Coordinates of C-alpha atoms in Angstrom, one line a residue:
X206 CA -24.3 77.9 -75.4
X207 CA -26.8 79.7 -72.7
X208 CA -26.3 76.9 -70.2
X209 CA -24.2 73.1 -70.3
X210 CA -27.1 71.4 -72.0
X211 CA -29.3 74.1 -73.4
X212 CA -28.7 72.2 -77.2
X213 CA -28.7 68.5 -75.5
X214 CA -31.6 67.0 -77.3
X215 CA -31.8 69.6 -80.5
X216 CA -31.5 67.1 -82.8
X217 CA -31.5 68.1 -86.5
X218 CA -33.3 67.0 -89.4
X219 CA -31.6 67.3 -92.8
X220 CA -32.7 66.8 -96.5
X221 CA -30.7 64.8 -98.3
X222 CA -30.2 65.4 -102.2
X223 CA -29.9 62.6 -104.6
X224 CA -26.7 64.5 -106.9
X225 CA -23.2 64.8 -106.0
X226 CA -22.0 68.1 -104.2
X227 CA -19.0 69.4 -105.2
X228 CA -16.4 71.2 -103.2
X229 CA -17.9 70.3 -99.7
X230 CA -17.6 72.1 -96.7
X231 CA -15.8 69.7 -94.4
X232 CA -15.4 69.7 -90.6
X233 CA -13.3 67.7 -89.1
X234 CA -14.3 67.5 -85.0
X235 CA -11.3 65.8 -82.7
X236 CA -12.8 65.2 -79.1
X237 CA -9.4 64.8 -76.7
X238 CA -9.4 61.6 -74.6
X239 CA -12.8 60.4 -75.6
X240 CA -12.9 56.0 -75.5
X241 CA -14.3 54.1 -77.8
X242 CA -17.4 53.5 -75.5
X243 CA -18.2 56.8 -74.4
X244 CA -20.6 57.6 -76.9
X245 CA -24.5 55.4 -77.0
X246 CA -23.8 54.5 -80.5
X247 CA -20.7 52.4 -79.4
X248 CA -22.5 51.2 -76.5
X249 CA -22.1 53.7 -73.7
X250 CA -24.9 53.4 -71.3
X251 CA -24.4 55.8 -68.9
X252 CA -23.7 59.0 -70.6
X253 CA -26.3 60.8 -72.6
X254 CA -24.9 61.1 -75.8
X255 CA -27.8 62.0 -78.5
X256 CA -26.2 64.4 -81.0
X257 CA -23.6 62.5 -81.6
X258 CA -26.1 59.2 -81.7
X259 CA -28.1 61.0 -84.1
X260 CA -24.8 61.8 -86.3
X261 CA -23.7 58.1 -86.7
X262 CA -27.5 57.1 -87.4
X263 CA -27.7 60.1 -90.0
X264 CA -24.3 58.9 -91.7
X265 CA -21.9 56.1 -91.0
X266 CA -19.9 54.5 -87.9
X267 CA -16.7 52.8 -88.1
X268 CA -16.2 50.0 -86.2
X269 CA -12.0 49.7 -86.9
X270 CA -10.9 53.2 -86.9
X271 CA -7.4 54.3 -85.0
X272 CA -6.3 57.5 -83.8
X273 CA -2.9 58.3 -84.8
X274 CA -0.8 57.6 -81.5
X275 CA -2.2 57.1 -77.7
X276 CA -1.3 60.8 -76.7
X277 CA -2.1 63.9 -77.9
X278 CA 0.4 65.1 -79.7
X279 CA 1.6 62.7 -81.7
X280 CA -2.1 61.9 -82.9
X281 CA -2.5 65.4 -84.0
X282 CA 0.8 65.4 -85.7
X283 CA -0.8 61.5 -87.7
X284 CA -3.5 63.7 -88.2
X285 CA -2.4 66.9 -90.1
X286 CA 0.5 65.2 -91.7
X287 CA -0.2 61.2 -92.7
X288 CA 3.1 60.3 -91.3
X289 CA 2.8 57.7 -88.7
X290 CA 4.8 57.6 -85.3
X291 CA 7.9 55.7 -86.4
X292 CA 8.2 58.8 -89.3
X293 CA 6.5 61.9 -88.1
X294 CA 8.3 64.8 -86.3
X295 CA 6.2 64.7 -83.5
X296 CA 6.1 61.0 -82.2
X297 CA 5.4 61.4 -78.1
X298 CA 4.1 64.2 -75.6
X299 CA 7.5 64.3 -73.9
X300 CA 11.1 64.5 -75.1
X301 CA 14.9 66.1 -73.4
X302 CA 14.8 68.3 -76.5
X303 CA 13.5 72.2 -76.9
X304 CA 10.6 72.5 -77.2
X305 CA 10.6 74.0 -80.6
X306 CA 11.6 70.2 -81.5
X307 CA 8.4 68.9 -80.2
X308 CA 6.2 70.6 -83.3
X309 CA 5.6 71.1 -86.6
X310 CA 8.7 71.8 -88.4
X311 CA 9.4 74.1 -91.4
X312 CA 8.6 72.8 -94.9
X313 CA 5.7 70.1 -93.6
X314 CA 2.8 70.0 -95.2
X315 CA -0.5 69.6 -93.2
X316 CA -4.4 68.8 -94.6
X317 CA -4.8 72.7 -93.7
X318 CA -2.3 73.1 -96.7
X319 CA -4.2 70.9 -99.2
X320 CA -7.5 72.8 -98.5
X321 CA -6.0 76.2 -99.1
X322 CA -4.4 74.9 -102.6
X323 CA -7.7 74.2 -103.5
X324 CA -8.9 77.3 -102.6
X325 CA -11.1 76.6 -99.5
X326 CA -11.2 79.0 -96.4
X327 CA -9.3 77.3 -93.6
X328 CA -9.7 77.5 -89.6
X329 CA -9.0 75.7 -86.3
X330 CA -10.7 76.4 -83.1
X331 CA -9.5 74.5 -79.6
X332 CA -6.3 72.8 -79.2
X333 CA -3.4 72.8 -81.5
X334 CA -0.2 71.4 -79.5
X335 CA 2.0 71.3 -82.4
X336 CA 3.6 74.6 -82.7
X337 CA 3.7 77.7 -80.2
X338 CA 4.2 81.6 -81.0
X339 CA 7.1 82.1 -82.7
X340 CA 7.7 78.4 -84.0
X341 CA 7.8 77.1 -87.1
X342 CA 4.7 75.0 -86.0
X343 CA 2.5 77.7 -85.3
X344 CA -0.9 77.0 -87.3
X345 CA -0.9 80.5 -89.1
X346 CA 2.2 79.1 -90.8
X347 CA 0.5 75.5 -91.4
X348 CA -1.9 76.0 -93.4
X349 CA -5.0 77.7 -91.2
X350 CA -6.0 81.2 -92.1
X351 CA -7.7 81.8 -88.8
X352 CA -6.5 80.2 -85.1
X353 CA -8.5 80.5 -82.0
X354 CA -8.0 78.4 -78.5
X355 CA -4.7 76.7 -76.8
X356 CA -1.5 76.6 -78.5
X357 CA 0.9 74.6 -75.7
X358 CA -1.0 71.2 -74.3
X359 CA -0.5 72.5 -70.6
X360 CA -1.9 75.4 -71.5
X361 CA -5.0 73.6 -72.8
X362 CA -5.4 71.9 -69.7
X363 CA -6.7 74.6 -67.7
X364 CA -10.7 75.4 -68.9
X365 CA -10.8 78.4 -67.0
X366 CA -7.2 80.3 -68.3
X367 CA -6.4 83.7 -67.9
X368 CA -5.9 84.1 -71.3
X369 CA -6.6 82.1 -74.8
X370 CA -4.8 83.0 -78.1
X371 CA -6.3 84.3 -81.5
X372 CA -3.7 84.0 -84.3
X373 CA -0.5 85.3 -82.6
X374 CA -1.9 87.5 -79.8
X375 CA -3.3 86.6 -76.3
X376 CA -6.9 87.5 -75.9
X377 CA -7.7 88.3 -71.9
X378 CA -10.5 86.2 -70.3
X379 CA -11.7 87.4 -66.7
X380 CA -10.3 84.4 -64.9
X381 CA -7.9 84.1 -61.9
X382 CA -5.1 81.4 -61.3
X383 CA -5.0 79.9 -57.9
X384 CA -1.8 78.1 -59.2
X385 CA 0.2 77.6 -62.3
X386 CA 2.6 79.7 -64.4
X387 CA 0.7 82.8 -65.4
X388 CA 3.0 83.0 -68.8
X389 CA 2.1 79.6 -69.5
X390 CA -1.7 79.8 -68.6
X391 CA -1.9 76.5 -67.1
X392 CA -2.7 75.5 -64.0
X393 CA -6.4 75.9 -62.3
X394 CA -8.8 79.0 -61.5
X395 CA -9.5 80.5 -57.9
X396 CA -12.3 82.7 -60.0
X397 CA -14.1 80.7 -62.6
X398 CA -15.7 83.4 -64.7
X399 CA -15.7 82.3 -68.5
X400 CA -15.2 78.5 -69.8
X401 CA -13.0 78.2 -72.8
X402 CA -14.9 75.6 -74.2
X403 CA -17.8 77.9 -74.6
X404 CA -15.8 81.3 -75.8
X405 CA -14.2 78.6 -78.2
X406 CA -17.4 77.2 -79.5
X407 CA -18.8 80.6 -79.7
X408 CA -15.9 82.3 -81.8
X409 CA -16.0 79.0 -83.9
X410 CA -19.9 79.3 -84.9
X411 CA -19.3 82.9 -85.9
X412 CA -16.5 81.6 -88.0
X413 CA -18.8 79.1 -89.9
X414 CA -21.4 81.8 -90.2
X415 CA -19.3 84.5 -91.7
X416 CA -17.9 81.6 -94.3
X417 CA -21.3 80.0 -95.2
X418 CA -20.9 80.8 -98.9
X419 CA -18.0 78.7 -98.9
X420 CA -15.9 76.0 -99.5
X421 CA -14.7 76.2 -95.3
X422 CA -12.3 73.6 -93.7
X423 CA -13.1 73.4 -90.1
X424 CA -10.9 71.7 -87.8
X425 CA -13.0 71.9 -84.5
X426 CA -10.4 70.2 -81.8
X427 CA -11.9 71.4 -78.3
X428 CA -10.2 70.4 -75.4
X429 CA -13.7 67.9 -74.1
X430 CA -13.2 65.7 -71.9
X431 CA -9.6 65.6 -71.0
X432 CA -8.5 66.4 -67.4
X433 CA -7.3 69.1 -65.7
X434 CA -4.0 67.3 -64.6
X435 CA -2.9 70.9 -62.5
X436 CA -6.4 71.0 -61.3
X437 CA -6.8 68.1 -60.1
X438 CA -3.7 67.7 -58.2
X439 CA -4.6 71.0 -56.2
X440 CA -8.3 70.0 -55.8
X441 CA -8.9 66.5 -56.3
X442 CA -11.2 66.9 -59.2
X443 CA -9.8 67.8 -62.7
X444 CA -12.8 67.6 -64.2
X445 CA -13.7 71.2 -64.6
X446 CA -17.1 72.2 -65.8
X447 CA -19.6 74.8 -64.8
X448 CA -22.2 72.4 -63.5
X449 CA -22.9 68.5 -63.4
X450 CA -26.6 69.4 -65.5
X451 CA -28.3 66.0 -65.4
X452 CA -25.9 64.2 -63.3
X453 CA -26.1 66.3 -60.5
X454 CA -28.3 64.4 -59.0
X455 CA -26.7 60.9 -59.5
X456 CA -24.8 59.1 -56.6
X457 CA -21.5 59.1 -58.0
X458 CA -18.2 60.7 -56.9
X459 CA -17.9 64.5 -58.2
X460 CA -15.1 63.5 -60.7
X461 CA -17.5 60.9 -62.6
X462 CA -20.3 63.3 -63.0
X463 CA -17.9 65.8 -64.4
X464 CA -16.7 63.5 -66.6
X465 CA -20.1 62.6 -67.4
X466 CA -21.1 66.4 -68.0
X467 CA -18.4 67.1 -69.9
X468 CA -19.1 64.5 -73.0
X469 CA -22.6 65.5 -73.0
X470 CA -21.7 69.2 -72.5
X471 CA -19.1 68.0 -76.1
X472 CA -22.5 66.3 -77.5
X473 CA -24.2 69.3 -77.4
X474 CA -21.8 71.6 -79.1
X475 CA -22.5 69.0 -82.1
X476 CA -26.1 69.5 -82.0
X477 CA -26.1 73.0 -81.7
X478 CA -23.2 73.3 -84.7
X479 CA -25.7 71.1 -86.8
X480 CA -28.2 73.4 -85.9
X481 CA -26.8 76.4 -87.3
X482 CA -25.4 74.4 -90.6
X483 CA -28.9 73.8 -91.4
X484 CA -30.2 77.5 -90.6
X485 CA -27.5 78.5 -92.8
X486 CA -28.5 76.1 -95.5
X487 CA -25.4 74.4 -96.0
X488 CA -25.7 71.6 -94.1
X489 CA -26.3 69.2 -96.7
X490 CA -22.9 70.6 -98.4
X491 CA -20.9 70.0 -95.2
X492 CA -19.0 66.9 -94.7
X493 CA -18.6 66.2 -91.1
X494 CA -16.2 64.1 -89.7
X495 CA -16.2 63.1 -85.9
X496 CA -13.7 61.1 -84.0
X497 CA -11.1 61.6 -81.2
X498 CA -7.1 61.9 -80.6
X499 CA -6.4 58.8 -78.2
X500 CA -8.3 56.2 -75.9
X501 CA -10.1 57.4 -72.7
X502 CA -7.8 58.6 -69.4
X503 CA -7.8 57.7 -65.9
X504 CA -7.1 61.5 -64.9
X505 CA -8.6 64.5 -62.6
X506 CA -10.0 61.8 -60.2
X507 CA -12.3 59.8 -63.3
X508 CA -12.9 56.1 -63.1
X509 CA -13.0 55.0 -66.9
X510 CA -14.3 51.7 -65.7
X511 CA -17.2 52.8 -64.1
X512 CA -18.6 54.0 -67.7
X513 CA -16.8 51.4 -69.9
X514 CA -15.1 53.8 -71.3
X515 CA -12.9 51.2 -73.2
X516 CA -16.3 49.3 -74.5
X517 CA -14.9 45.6 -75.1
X518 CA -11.3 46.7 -75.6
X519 CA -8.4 46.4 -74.0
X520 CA -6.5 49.4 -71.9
X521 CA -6.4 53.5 -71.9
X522 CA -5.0 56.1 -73.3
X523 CA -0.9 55.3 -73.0
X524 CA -1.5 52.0 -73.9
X525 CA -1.1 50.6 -77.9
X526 CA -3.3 48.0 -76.6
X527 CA -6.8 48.9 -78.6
X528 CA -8.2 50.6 -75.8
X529 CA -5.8 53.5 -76.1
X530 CA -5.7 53.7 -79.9
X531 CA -9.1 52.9 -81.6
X532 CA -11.6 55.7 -81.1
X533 CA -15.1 56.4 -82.6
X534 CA -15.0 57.7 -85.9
X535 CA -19.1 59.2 -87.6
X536 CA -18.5 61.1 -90.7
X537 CA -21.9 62.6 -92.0
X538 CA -22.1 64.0 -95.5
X539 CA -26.2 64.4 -96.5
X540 CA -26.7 63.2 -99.9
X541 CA -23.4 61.5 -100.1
X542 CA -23.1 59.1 -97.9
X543 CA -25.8 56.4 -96.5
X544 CA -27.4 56.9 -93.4
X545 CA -27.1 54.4 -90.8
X546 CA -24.3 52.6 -92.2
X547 CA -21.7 50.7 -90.2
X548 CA -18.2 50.3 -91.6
X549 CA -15.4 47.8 -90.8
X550 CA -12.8 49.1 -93.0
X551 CA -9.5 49.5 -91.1
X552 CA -8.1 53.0 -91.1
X553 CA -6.7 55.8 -89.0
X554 CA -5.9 59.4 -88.5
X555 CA -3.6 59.9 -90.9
X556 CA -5.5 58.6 -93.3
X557 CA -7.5 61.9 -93.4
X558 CA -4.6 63.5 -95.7
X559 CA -5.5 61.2 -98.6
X560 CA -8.6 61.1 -98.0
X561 CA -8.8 65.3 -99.0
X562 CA -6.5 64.9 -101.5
X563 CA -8.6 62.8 -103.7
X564 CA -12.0 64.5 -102.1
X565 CA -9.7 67.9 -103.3
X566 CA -8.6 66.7 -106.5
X567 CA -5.0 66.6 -105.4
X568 CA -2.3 63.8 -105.0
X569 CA -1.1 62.3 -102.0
X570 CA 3.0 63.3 -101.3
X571 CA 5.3 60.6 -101.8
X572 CA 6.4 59.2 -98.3
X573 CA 3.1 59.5 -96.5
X574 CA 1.2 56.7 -94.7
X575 CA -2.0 57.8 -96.0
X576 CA -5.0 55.7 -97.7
X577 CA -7.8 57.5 -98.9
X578 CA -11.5 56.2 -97.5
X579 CA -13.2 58.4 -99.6
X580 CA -14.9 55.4 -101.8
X581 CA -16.0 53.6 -98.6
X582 CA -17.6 57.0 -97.8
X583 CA -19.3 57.7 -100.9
X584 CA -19.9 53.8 -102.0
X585 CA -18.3 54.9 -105.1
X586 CA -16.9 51.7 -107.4
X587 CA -13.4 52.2 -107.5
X588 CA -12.0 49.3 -104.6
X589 CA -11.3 50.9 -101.3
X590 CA -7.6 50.6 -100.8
X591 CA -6.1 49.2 -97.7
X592 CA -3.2 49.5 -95.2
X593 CA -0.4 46.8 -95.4
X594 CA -0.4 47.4 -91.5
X595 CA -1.3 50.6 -89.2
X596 CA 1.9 51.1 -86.9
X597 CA 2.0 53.3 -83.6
X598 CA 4.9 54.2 -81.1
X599 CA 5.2 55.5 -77.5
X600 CA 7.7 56.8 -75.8
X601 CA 6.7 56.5 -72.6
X602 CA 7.3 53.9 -69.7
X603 CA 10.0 52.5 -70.7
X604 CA 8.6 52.4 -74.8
X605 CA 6.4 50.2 -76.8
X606 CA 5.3 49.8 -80.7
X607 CA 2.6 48.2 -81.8
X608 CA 1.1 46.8 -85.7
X609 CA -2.2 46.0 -86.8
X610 CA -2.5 43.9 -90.4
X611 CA -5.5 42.3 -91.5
X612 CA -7.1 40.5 -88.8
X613 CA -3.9 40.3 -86.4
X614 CA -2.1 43.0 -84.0
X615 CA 1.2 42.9 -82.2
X616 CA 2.2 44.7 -79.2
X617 CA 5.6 45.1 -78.3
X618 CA 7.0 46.6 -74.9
X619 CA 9.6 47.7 -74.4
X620 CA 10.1 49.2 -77.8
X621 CA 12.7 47.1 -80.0
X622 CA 13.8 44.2 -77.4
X623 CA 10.7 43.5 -76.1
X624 CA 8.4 40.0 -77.0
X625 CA 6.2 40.3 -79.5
X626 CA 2.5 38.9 -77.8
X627 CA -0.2 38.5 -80.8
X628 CA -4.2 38.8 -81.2
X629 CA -6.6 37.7 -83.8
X630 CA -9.1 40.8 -82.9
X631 CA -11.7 39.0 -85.0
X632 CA -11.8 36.2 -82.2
X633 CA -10.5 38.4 -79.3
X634 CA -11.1 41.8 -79.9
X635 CA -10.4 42.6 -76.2
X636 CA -6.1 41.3 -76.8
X637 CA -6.8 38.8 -73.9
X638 CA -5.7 36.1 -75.1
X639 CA -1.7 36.2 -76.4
X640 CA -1.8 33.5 -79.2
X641 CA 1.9 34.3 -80.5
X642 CA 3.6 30.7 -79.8
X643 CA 0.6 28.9 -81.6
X644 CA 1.6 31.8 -84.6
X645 CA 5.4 31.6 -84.9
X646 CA 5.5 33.0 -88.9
X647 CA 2.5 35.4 -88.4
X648 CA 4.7 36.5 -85.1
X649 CA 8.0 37.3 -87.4
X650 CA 5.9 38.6 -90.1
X651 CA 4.8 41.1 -87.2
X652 CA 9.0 41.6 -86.4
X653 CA 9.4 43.1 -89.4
X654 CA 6.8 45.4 -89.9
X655 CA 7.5 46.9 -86.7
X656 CA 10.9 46.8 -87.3
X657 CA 10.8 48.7 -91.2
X658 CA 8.6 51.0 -89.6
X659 CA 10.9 52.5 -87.3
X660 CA 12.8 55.9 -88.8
X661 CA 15.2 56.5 -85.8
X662 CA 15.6 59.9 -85.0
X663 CA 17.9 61.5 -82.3
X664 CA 14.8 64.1 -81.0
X665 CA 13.0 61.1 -79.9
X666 CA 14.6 58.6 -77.6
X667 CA 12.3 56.3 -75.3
X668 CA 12.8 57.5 -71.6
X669 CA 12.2 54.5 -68.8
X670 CA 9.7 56.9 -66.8
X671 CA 7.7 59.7 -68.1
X672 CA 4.4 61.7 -66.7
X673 CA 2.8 62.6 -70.1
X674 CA 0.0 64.9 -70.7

């Protein structure tokens, strides 16, 4: 993009065809720390959000939708593989072991897999985090024929790096550290020269362009709007972005207009990406699925409460509280599914393995906890399946787990010992108000689905005090 909000308001305008498409382009856009109310169609009021507005109104919003885990990671991992926290090989940000432990391992199968079985072309631009150069993890070796951004999280903190990597080799970008580990790339810029976010949007569109004849799996991850943690420890402001565009003018601190630029600087990306799907007339054969990997952060000097980044829930990113796990989730598919509808059915991250398996053709792997949403996508008539209970871990802070099932959630903290407190989110869908004495068999019910969901494994052990990413 020319400049931060040169695609702001391009808003497209799509025909929609009456048949079924088959063998749809899908792209699959995860924002990174984005809350629940950042964006105006969840209520945000402060941050112009129109592309992404325009997206839920042109297709349909979730109301109930989780992210995988409440840090990065570990949500990415929920994402690519359907195994939840208490299962998956990558359950928390942190861990004493190598890090060739904390990724992908060989022989795991990833949505990037299922695509290329059945035959599609298969990419991921912006952050990976599950697998570095070398490892079994790497995405080259998980399913994706083409690889573009940040490999390591740290890395990926840093929106001005020396350096980003294209498959297996580093590609040189004209920026300077002031601090960080120059083999690492992370840290923060003295000489701010070419954003990443841009150069990875860029390379990305050209990727969609060269692959408009199709089927294409996009997995667009940028790095928009989490903190630079390095960054903002050497400068006070973490919130790195070449200009504040129409916040500059705003009395608030630095920090929140960054923050604020940055989502709409995301927004745009959208509308400029829906853009060139139409100009390339394969819009209406491109499902697009938008949501984000945790809750929003208090980091790089941002006050989440002074947007309402949470909306009505409770907590941040870190927490298993709803505020750190539900997210927005649009998917738009022209044709297919019905503009401007809402949806309440309960799902999460890793449900989007299923969900291309049956979109694909293919069957879901034995083991997974994956239910397909397809039919609440396409109204189809076959009954949407449901969840016996969503489950999350962290392994931070002394540990926590949390369940969701039907209308009630549990939250327990510290991990295993701790008391279970209970909410009926249909009457308190901001957890205030701990109903688990009045609940007693609803509250042991909850005991054992966190406990069955728990696969102990000797990588991941909860540590009393951890910084995360």
């Amino acid at each position: 993009m020319k400049s931060i909000f040169a695609g702001l308001l391009l808003l497209g305008a799509f025909p929609c065809v009456a048949e079924k498409i088959a063998r749809p382009n899908v792209i699959v856009i995860l924002a990174d720390d984005l809350g629940y109310g950042d964006l105006g169609c969840y209520g945000q009021k402060l941050i112009a959000t129109p592309n992404l507005d325009q997206l839920a109104r042109d297709g349909m919003r979730f109301t109930d939708f989780y992210a995988g885990a409440t840090v990065c990671a570990p949500s990415r991992c929920t994402l690519m593989t359907g195994k939840n926290n208490g299962c998956a090989s990558v359950r928390g940000n942190n861990s004493q072991q190598p890090p060739s432990l904390q990724g992908l391992q060989a022989g795991e199968r990833t949505v990037a897999h299922v695509f290329k079985d059945a035959g599609y072309a298969t990419a991921l631009f912006g952050k990976w985090g599950l697998g570095e150069i070398g490892s079994a993890g790497h995405p080259n070796r998980m399913g994706f024929d083409e690889f573009f951004g940040y490999l390591s999280q740290t890395h990926a903190h840093n929106y001005y790096p020396e350096f980003l990597i294209h498959n297996r080799e580093r590609v040189p970008l004209p920026n300077v550290l002031a601090s960080g580990n120059t083999n690492r790339g992370d840290g923060w810029a003295r000489e701010k020269k070419e954003y990443a976010p841009e150069r990875i949007f860029n390379e990305t569109l050209k990727w969609v362009a060269s692959h408009k004849n199709g089927p294409f799996f996009l997995y667009y991850a940028p790095t928009l709007p989490h903190a630079n943690n390095e960054g903002a420890r050497g400068t006070g402001n973490g919130q790195e972005i070449p200009d504040h565009g129409i916040y500059k003018d705003k009395l608030w601190p630095d920090p929140d207009k960054g923050q604020a630029a940055m989502i709409s600087y995301l927004d745009a990306q959208i509308g400029e990406l829906r853009a060139r799907l139409s100009a390339l007339g394969v819009a209406t054969n491109t499902l697009i699925i938008f949501t984000s990997d945790n809750g929003p952060h208090r980091e790089g000097g941002n006050h989440p409460e002074f947007f309402n980044a949470s909306g009505p829930l409770r907590g941040l990113k870190r927490a298993l509280y709803d505020g750190g796990i539900r997210v927005p989730f649009i998917a738009a598919w022209p044709g297919t599914i019905k503009a401007g509808k809402v949806s309440e059915h309960i799902g999460y991250g890793g449900d989007l393995f299923a969900t291309v398996g049956e979109l694909t053709g293919q069957n879901t792997p034995a083991g997974l906890d994956s239910v397909s949403f397809l039919p609440t996508l396409t109204g189809r008539k076959r009954k949407q399946a449901t969840h016996d209970r969503l489950y999350w871990e962290f392994y931070e802070q002394g540990g926590s787990q949390a369940v969701r099932f039907g209308k009630w959630k549990a939250v327990r903290q510290p991990m295993f010992t701790g008391e279970i407190e209970l909410y009926d989110l249909t009457r308190d869908i901001g957890e205030t108000n701990n109903v688990a004495v009045k609940h007693p068999k609803i509250v042991a019910q909850a005991a054992d689905k966190l406990n069955a969901a728990h696969v102990p494994d000797p990588v991941w052990v909860v540590t009393p005090k951890s910084a995360g990413k």
